[in-house]
GROMACS .gro file of C-alpha atoms in nm:
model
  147
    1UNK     CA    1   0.794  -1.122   1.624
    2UNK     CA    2   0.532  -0.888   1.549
    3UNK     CA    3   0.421  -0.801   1.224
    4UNK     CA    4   0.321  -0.474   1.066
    5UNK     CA    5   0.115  -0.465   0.733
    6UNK     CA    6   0.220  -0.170   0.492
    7UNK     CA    7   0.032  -0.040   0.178
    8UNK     CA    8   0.188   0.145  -0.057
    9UNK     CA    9   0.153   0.290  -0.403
   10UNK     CA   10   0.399   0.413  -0.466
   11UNK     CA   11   0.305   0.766  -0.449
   12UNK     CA   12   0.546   1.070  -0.333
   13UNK     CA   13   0.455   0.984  -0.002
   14UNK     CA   14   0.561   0.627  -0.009
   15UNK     CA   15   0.922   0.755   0.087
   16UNK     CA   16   0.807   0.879   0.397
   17UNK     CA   17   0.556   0.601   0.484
   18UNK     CA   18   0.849   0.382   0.442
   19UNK     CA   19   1.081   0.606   0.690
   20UNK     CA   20   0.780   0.631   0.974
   21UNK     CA   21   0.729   0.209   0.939
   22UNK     CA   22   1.093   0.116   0.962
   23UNK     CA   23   1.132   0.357   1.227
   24UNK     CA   24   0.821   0.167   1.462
   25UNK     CA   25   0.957  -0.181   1.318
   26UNK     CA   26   1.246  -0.098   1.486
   27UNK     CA   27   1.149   0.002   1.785
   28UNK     CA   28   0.888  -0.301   1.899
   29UNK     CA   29   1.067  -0.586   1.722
   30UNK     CA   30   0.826  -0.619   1.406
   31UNK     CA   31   0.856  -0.761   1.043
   32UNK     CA   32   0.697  -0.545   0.760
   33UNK     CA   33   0.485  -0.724   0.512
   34UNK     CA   34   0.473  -0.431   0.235
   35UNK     CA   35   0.127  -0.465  -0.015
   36UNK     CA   36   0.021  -0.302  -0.325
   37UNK     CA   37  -0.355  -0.342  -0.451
   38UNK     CA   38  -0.310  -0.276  -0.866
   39UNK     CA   39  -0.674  -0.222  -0.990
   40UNK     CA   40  -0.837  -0.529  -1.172
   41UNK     CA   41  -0.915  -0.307  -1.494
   42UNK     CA   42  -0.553  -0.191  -1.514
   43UNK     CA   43  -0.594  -0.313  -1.883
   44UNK     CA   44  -0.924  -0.180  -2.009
   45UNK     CA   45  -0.949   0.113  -2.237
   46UNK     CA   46  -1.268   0.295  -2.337
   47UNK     CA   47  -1.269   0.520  -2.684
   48UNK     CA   48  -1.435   0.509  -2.967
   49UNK     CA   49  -1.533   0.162  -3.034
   50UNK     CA   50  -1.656   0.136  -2.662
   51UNK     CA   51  -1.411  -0.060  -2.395
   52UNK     CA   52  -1.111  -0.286  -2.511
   53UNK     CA   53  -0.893  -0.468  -2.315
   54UNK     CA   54  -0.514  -0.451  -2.366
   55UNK     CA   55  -0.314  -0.727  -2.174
   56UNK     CA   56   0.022  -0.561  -2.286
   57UNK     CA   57  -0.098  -0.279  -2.089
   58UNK     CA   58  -0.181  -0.453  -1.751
   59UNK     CA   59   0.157  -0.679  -1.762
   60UNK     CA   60   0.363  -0.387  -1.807
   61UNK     CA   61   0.211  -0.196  -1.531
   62UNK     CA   62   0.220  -0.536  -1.278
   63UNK     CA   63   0.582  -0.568  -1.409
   64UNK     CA   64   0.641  -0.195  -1.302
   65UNK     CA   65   0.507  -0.254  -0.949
   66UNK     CA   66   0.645  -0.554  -0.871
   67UNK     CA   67   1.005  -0.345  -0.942
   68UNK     CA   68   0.883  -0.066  -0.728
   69UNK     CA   69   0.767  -0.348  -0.443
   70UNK     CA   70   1.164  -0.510  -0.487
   71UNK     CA   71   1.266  -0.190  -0.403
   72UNK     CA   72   1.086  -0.112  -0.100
   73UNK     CA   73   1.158  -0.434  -0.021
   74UNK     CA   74   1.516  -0.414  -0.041
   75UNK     CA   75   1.557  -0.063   0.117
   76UNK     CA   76   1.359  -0.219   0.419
   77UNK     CA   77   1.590  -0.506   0.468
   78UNK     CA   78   1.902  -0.274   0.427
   79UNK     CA   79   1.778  -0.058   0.726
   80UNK     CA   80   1.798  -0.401   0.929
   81UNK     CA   81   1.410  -0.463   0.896
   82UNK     CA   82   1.288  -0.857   0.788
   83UNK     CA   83   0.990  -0.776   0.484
   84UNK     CA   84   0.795  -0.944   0.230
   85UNK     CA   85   0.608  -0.796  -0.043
   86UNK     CA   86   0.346  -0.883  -0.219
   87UNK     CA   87   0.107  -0.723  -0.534
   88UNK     CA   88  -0.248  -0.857  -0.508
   89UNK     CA   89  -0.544  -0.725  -0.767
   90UNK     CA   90  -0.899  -0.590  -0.625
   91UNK     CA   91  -1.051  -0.389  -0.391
   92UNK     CA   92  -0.812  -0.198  -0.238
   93UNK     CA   93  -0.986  -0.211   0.135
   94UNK     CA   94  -1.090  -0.540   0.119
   95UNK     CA   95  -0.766  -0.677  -0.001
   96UNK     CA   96  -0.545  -0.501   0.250
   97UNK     CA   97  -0.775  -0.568   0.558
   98UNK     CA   98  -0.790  -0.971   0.419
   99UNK     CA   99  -0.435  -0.969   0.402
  100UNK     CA  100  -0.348  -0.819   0.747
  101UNK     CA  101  -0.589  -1.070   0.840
  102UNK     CA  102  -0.435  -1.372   0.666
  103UNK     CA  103  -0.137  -1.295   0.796
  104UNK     CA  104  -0.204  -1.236   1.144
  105UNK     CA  105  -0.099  -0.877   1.181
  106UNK     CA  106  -0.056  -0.677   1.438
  107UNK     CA  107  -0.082  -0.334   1.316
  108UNK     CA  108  -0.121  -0.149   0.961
  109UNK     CA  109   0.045   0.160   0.887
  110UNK     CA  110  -0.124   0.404   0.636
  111UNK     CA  111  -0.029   0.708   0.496
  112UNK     CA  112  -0.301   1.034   0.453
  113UNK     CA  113  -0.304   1.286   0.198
  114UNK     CA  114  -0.405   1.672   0.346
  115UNK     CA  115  -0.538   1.808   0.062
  116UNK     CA  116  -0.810   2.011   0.242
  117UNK     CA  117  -1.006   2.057   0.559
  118UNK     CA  118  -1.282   1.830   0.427
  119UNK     CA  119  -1.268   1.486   0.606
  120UNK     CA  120  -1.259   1.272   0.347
  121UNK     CA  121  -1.050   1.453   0.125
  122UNK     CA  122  -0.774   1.480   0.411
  123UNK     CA  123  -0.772   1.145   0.588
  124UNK     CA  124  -0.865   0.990   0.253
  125UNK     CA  125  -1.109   0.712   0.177
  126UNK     CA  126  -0.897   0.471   0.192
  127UNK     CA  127  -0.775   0.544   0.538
  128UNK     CA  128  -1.084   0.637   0.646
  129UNK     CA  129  -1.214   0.268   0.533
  130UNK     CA  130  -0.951   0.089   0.707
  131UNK     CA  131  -1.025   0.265   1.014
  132UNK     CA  132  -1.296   0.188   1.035
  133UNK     CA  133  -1.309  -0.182   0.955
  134UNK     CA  134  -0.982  -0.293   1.097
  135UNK     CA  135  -0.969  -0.531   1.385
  136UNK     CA  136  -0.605  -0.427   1.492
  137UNK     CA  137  -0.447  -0.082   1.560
  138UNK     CA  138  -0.415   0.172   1.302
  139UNK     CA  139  -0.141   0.394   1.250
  140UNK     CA  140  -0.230   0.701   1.044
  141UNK     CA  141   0.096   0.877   0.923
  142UNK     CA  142   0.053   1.232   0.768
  143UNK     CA  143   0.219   1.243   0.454
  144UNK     CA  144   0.097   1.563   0.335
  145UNK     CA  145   0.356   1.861   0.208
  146UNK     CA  146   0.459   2.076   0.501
  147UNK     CA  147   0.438   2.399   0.259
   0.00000   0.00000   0.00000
């Protein structure tokens, strides 16, 4: 079975990402292995007395994607889909290229953001970074407003 690497982050666009990946799952016989990179500072404040770190504030927000992940998760497997999820702190390329790498993928599906005619800005760096670096096949999915 192939396997299909999808981050998310649970954006507005995420609904759609979801949509376009289930769709192509379908269609060749492929798992989804869904991914969220949370930033390693998710915790860290800076105001008066300089930084400060709030570890309240960082498991509340991993609690809050992990729920957002079960969801995906589950509204991927009720379309007929097999998928895993998993949360994983860092750097957002690095992490999702590692993981498509640990787990042997065969393609990674990634949502852009048209904002405006400059490249970066409308592919987004993000995309534009996996791109670039990834080994397998890219699918770029527009998830832009249509207004």
């Amino acid at each position: 079975m192939k396997k299909i690497i999808l981050p998310v982050d649970f954006s507005d666009s995420s609904d759609k990402l979801v949509d376009y990946a289930v769709g192509f799952a379908k269609d060749i016989n492929a798992e989804i292995a869904l991914i969220h990179v949370a930033a390693s500072d998710i915790g860290f404040v800076i105001g008066d007395m300089g930084f400060q770190y709030f570890p309240e504030v960082e498991e509340n927000e991993i609690k809050y994607e992990l729920r957002e992940l079960n969801k995906l998760e589950q509204r991927v497997i009720s379309q007929g889909v097999n998928c895993t999820h998993i949360l994983k702190q860092g750097v957002a390329g690095d992490t999702i290229l590692e993981f498509a790498d640990e787990k042997n993928a065969d393609y990674i599906i990634i949502g852009s953001h048209g904002r405006s005619g400059v490249y970066d800005v409308f592919i987004g760096s993000l995309t534009k970074e996996i791109t670039r670096k990834s080994k397998i096949p890219v699918l770029v999915v527009p998830c832009h407003d249509e207004n």
